[in-house]
Coordinates of C-alpha atoms and ligand atoms in Angstrom, one line a residue:
X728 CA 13.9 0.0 28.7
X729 CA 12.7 1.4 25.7
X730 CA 9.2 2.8 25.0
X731 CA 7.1 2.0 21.5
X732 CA 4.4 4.0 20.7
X733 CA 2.4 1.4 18.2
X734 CA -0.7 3.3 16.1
X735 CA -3.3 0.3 14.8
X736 CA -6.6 0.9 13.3
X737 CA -9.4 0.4 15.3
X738 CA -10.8 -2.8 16.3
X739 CA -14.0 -4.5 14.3
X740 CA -17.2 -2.0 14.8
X741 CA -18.6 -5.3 16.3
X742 CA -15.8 -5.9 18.3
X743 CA -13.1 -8.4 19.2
X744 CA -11.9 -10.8 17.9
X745 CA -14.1 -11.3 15.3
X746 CA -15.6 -14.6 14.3
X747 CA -13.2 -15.9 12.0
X748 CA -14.6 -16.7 8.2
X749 CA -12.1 -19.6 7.7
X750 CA -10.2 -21.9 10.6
X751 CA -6.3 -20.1 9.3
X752 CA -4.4 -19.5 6.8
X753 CA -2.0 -20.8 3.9
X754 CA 1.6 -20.6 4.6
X755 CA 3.9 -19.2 2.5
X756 CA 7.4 -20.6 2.1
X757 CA 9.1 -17.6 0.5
X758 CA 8.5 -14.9 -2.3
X759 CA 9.4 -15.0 -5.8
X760 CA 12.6 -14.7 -6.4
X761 CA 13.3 -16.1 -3.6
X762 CA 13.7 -13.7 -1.1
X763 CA 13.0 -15.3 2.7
X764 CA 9.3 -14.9 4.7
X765 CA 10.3 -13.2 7.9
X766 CA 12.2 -15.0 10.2
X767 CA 11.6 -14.0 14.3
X768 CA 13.1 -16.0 16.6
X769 CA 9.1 -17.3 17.6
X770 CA 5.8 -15.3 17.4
X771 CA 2.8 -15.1 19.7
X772 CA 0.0 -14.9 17.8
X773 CA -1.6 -17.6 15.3
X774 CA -1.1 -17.0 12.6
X775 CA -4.8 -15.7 10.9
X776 CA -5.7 -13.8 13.5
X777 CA -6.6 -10.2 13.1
X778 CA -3.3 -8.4 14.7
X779 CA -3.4 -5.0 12.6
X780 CA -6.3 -3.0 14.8
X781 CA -5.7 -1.8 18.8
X782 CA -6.3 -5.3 20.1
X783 CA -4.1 -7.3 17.9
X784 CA -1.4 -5.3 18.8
X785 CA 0.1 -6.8 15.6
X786 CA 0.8 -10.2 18.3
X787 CA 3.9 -8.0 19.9
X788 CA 2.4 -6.9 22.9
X789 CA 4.2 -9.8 25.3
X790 CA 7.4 -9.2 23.5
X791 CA 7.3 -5.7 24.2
X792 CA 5.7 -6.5 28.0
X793 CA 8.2 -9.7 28.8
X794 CA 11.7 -7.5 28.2
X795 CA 10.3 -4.5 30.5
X796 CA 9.8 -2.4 27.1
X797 CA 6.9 0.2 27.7
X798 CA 4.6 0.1 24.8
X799 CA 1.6 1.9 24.1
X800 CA -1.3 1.5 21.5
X801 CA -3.4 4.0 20.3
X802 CA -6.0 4.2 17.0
X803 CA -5.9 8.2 18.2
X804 CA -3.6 9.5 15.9
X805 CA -4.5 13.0 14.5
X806 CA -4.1 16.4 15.7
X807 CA -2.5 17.7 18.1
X808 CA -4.4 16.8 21.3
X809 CA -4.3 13.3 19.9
X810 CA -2.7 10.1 22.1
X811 CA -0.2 9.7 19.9
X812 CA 0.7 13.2 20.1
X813 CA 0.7 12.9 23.7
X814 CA 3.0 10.0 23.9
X815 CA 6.0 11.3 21.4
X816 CA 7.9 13.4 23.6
X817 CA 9.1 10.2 24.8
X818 CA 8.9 7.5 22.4
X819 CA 12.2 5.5 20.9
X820 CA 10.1 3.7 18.8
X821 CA 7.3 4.2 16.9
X822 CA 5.4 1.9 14.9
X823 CA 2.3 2.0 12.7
X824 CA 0.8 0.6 9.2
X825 CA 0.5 2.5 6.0
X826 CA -3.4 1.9 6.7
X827 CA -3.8 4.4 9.4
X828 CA -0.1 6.2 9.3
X829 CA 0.8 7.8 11.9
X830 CA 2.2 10.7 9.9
X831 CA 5.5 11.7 11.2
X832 CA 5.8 15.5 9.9
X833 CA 8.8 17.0 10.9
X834 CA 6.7 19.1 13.7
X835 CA 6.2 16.0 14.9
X836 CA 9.8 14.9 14.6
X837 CA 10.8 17.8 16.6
X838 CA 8.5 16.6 19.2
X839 CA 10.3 13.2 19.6
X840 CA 14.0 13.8 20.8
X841 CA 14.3 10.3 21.8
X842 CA 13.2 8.8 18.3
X843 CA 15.6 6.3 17.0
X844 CA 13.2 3.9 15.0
X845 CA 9.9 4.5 13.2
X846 CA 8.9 1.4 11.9
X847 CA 6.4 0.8 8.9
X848 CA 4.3 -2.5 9.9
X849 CA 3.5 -3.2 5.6
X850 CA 5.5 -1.4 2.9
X851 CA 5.8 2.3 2.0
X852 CA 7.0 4.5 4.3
X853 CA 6.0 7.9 2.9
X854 CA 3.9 9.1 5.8
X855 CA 7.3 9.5 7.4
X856 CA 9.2 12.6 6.5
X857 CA 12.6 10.8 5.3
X858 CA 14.7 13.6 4.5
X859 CA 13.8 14.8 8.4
X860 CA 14.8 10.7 9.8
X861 CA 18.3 11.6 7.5
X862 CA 18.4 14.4 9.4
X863 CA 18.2 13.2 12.9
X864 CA 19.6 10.0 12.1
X865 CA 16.3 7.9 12.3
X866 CA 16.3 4.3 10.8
X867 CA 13.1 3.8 9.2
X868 CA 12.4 0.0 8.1
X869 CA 9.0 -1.6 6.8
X870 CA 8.2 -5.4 5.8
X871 CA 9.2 -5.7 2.3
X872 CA 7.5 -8.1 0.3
X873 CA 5.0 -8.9 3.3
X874 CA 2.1 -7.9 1.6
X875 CA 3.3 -7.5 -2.3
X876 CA 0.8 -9.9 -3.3
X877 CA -1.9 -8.8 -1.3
X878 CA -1.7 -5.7 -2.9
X879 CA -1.3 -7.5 -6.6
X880 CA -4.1 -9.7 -6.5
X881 CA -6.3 -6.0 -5.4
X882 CA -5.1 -4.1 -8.2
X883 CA -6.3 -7.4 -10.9
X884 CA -9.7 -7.8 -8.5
X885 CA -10.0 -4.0 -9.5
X886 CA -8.8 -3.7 -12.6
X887 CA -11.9 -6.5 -13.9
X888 CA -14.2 -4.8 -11.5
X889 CA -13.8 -1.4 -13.1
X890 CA -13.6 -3.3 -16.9
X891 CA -16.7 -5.7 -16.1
X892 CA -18.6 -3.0 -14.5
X893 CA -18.6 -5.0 -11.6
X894 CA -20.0 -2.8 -8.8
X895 CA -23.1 -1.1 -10.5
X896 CA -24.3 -4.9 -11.6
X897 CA -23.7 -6.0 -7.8
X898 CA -25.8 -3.4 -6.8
X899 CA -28.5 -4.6 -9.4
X900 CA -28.7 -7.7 -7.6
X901 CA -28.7 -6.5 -4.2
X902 CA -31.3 -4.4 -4.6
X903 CA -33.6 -6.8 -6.2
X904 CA -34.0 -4.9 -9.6
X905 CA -32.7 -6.8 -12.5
X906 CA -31.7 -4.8 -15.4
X907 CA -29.2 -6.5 -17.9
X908 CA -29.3 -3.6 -20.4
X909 CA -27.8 -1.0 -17.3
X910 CA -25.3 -3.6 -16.6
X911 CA -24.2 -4.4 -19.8
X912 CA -23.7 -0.4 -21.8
X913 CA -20.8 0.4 -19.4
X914 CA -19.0 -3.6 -19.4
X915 CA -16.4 -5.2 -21.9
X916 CA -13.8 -7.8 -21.8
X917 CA -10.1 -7.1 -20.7
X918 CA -9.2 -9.1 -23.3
X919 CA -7.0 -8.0 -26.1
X920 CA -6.8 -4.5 -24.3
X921 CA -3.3 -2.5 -23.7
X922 CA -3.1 -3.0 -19.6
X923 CA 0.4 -0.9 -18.4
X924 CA 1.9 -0.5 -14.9
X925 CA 3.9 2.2 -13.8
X926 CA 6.7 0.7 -11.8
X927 CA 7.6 -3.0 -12.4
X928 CA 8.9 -3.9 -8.4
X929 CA 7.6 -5.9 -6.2
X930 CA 3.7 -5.3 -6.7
X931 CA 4.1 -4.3 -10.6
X932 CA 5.5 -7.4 -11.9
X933 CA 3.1 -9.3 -9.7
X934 CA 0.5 -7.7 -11.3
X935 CA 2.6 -8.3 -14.6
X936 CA 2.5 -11.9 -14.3
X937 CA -1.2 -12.1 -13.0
X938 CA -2.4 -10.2 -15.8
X939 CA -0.4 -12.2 -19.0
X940 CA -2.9 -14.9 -18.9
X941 CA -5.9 -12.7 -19.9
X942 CA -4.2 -12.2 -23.5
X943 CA -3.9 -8.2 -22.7
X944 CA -1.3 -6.9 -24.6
X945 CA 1.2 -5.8 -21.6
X946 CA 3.2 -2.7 -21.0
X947 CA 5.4 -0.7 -18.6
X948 CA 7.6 2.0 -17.4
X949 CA 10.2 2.1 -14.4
X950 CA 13.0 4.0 -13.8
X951 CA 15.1 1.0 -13.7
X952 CA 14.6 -1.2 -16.8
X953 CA 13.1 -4.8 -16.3
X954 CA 16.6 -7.2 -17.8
X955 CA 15.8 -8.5 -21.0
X956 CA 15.0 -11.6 -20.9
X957 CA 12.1 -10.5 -17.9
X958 CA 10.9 -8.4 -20.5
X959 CA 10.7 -11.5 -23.1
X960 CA 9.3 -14.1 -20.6
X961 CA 6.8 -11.3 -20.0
X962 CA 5.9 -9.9 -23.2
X963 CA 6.1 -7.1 -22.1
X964 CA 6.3 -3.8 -24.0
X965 CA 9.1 -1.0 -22.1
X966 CA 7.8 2.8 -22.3
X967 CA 10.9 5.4 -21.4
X968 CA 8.4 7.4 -18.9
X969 CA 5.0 7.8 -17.9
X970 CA 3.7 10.3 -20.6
X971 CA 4.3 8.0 -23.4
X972 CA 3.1 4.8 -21.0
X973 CA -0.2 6.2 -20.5
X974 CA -1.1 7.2 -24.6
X975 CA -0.6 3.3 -24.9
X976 CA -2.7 1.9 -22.6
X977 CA -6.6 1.5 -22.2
X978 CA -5.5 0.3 -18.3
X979 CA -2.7 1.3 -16.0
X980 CA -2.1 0.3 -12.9
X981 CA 0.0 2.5 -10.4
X982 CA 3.1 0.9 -8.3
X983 CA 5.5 3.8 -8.1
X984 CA 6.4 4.6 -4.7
X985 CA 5.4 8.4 -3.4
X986 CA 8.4 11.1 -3.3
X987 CA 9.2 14.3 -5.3
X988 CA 9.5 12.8 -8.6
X989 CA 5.6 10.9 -8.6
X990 CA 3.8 13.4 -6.6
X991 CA 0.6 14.7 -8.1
X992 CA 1.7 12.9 -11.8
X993 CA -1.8 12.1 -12.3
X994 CA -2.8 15.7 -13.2
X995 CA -5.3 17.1 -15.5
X996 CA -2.3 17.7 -18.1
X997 CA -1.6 14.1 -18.0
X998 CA -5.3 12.8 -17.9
X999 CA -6.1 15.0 -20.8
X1000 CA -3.6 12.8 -22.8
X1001 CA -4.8 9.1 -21.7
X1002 CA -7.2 7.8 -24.1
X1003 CA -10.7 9.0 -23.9
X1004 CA -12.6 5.8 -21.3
X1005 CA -9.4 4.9 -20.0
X1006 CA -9.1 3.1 -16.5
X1007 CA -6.8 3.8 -13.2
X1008 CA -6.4 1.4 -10.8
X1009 CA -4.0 3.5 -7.9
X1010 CA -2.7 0.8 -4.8
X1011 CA 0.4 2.9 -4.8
X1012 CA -0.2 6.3 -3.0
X1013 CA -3.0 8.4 -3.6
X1014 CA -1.0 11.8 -3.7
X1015 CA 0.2 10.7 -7.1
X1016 CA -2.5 11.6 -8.4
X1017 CA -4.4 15.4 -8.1
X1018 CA -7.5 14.2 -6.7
X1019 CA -9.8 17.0 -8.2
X1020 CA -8.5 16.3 -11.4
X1021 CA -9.4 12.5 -10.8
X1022 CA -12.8 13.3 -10.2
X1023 CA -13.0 15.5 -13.1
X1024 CA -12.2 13.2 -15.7
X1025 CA -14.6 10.9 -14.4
X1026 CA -17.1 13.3 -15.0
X1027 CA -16.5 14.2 -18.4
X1028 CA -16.0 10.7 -19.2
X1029 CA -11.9 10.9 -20.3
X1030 CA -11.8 8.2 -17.3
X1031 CA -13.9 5.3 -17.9
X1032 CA -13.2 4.3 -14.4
X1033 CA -11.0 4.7 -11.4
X1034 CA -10.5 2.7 -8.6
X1035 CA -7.6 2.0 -5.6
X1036 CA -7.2 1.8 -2.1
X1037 CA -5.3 4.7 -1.3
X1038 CA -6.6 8.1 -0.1
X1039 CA -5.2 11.6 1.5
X1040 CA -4.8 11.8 4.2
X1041 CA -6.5 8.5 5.6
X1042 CA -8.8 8.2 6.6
X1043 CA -10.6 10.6 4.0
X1044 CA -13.0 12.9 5.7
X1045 CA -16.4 12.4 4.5
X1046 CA -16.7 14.7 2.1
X1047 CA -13.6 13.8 -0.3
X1048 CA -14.7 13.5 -3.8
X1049 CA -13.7 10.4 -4.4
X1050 CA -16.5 8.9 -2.2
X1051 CA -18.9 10.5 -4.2
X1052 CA -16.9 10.4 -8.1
X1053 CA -19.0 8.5 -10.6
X1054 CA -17.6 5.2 -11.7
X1055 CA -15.5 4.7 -9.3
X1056 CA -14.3 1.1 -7.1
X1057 CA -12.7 2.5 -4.5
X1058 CA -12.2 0.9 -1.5
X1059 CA -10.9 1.9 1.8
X1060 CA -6.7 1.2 2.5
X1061 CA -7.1 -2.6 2.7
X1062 CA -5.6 -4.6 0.0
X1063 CA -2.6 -5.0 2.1
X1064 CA -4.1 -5.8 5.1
X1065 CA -5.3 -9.3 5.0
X1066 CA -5.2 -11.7 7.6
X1067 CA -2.5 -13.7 5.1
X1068 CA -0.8 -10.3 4.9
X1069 CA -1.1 -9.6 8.7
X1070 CA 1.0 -12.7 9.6
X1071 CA 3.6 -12.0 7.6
X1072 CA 4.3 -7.8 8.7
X1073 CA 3.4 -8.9 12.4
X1074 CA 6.4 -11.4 11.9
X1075 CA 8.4 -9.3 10.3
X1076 CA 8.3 -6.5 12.2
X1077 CA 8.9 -8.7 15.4
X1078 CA 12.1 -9.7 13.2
X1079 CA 13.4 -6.1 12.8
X1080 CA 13.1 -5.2 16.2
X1081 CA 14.6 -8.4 17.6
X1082 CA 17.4 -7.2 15.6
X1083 CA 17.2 -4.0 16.8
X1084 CA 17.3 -4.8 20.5
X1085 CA 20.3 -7.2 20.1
X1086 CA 22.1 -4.9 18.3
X1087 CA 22.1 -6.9 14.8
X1088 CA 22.0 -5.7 11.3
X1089 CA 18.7 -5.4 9.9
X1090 CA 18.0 -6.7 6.9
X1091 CA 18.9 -4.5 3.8
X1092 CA 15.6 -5.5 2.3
X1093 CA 13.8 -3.8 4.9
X1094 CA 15.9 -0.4 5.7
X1095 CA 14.4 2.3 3.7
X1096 CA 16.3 5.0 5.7
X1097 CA 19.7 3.9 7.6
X1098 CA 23.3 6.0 9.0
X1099 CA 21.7 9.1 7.9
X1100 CA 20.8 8.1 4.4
X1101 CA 18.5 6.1 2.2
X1102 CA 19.1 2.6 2.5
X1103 CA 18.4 -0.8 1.3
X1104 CA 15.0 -0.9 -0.2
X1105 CA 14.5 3.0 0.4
X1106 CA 17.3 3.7 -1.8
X1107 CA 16.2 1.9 -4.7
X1108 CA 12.6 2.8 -4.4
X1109 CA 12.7 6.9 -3.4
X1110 CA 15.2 7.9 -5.5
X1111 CA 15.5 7.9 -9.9
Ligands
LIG946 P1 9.5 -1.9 -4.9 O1 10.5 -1.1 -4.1 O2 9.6 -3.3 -5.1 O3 9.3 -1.3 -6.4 C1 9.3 0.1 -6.6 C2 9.6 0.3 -8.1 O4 9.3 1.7 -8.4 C3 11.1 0.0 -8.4 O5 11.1 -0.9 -9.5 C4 11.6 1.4 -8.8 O6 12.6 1.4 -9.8 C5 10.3 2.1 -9.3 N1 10.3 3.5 -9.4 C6 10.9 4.4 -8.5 N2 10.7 5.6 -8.9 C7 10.0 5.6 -10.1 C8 9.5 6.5 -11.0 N3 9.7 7.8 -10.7 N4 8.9 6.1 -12.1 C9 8.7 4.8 -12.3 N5 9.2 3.8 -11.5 C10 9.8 4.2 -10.4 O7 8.1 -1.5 -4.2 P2 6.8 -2.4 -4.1 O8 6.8 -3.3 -3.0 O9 6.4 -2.9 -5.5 O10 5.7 -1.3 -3.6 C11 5.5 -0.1 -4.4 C12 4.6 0.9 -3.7 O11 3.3 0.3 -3.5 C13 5.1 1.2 -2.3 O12 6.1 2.3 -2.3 C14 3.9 1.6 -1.6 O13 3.7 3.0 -1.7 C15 2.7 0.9 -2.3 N6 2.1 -0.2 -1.5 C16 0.8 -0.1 -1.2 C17 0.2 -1.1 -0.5 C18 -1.3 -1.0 -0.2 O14 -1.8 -1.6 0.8 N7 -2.1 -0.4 -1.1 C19 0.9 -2.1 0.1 C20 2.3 -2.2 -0.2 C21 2.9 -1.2 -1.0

């Protein structure tokens, strides 16, 4: 018997389950390239519902329940007098979403003798300290490619909404004023603009591909060059790092994963060097970035506009700057989290820890940390 400590996100403020807004969902066969959906053995949830808050229980809660596993779930994640901090000492498994990480520090590694799996119900598993899971020979696995779309089609929502000054003219209407003129001076086209992303993965070249039908002229950096003829069926223009990527562009879109060599890249050295009005759209990890910094280019207008889901450390008390930072689109962690999205982590992680219990290779695709070292996806992703 094995105990899983699961941290969700609290339910709907009014309650559960929520009235649904559509009767389910589309099914997707497999992602490009051709890499499989997830593929459980069954899965007791249907597939639309909302599984990633406390009473979803991501659909895994008879799983856990019918094999005699002990499993706990908790939205109470921070600080030491916290459930999850309670339950640790005497987890095997813990599982939670990049929405609301639970963050494993290495304090609270030390806590956890009997950890063996931390499990990452999405993608990106930064909130877990990996060189510490190395250490103590903890497999870390996430959903790769569950929610890479999701995420996509967010960062092209935000990169028009920023662009198209979409927010301030929503509010216009709203709030029953009607003022073209204050709509209008801060709006222009996307259109024959520079539009770069740093990283060309999963989520990057999605974005890629979504965005070469608006006639942008299209760029990128990665650490790993695209092949050639990606590059050509893209258009796409290759930039050797990010200093030279961001000079180029009047929009960049951040899908570099967060370790030692993108933390805090966004400073107020590289800001100063992006053209003056440029835009950031940040789904990636917002410690790539020097918040402050963010906020003070807003402010003195070298950012035209900045927007993203991702915040430090989630959720953002209420004072963080970038609730209050003038044109911004932020919203909270959610672009990977919708109920399309939800079917396909829930399944997946059901997959990983079928495999888990039996005693079966995991998929490659979704170990980021494995036998002590990075693995699979983690070792393309968190290392140069
Ligand atoms: P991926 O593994 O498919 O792609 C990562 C890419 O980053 C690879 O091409 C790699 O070569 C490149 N890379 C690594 N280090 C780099 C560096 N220093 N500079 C430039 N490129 C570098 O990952 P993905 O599925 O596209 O996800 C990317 C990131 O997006 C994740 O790590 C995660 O942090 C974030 N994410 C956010 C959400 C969300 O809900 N907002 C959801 C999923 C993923």
């Amino acid at each position: 018997m094995a105990k899983c400590v699961m941290v969700l996100y609290p339910d709907p403020v009014d309650g559960y389950p929520p009235q649904y807004a559509r009767d389910g969902i589309q099914v997707i066969h497999s992602y490009p390239g051709g890499s499989t959906v997830p593929t459980p053995s069954q899965i007791d949830f249907t597939p639309g519902d909302l599984l990633g808050c406390v009473s979803g229980a991501l659909g895994l809660r008879k799983f856990f329940e019918d094999a005699g596993h002990e499993l706990v779930v908790t939205s109470d994640k921070d600080g030491p007098d916290s459930e999850f901090e309670r339950e640790l000492p005497d987890a095997d498994i813990v599982i939670s979403q990049p929405f609301w990480p639970a963050y494993l520090t290495a304090e609270r590694i030390a806590k956890a003798p009997n950890l063996k799996l931390a499990l990452t119900a999405g993608i990106g598993s930064d909130h877990v300290d990996l060189d510490v899971a190395k250490e103590r020979g903890i497999t870390v696995a996430e959903v790769t490619y569950s929610n890479s779309i999701s995420v996509a089609e967010h960062a092209v929502m935000q990169i028009l909404a920023l662009v198209r000054n979409f927010v301030p003219s929503h509010r216009w209407a709203t709030d029953g004023g009607w003022n073209i003129a204050d709509c209008a001076q801060r709006a222009y086209d996307l259109e024959g603009m520079d539009v770069g992303v740093i990283a060309a993965g999963r989520i990057g070249r999605a974005v890629l591909r979504r965005l070469a039908p608006f006639d942008v002229n299209l760029h990128y950096t990665d650490s790993r060059r695209l092949p050639p003829e990606v590059e050509a069926e893209l258009n796409v223009t290759f930039h050797p790092d990010v200093q030279s990527l961001v000079q180029a562009v009047d929009v960049v879109s951040v899908h570099s994963p967060l370790y030692a060599d993108t933390r805090a890249m966004f400073d107020e050295k590289l800001l100063a060097s992006m053209r003056r009005g440029s835009y950031i759209v940040n789904t990636a990890r917002a410690e790539e970035t020097v918040p402050e910094a963010i906020a003070a280019a807003l402010r003195s207008g070298r950012l035209a506009g900045y927007a993203g889901d991702v915040w430090f450390p989630q959720p953002p008390p209420a004072d963080h700057p970038w609730r209050t930072m003038p044109n911004n689109a932020m919203t909270p962690h959610v672009s990977g989290t919708t109920l399309s999205a939800q079917a396909r982590y829930a399944a997946g992680t059901r997959e990983i820890l079928e495999c888990w219990f039996a005693g079966k290779a995991i998929r490659p695709e979704y170990l980021i940390v494995d036998a002590g070292q990075l693995a699979g996806t983690g070792a393309l992703s968190y290392q140069k």
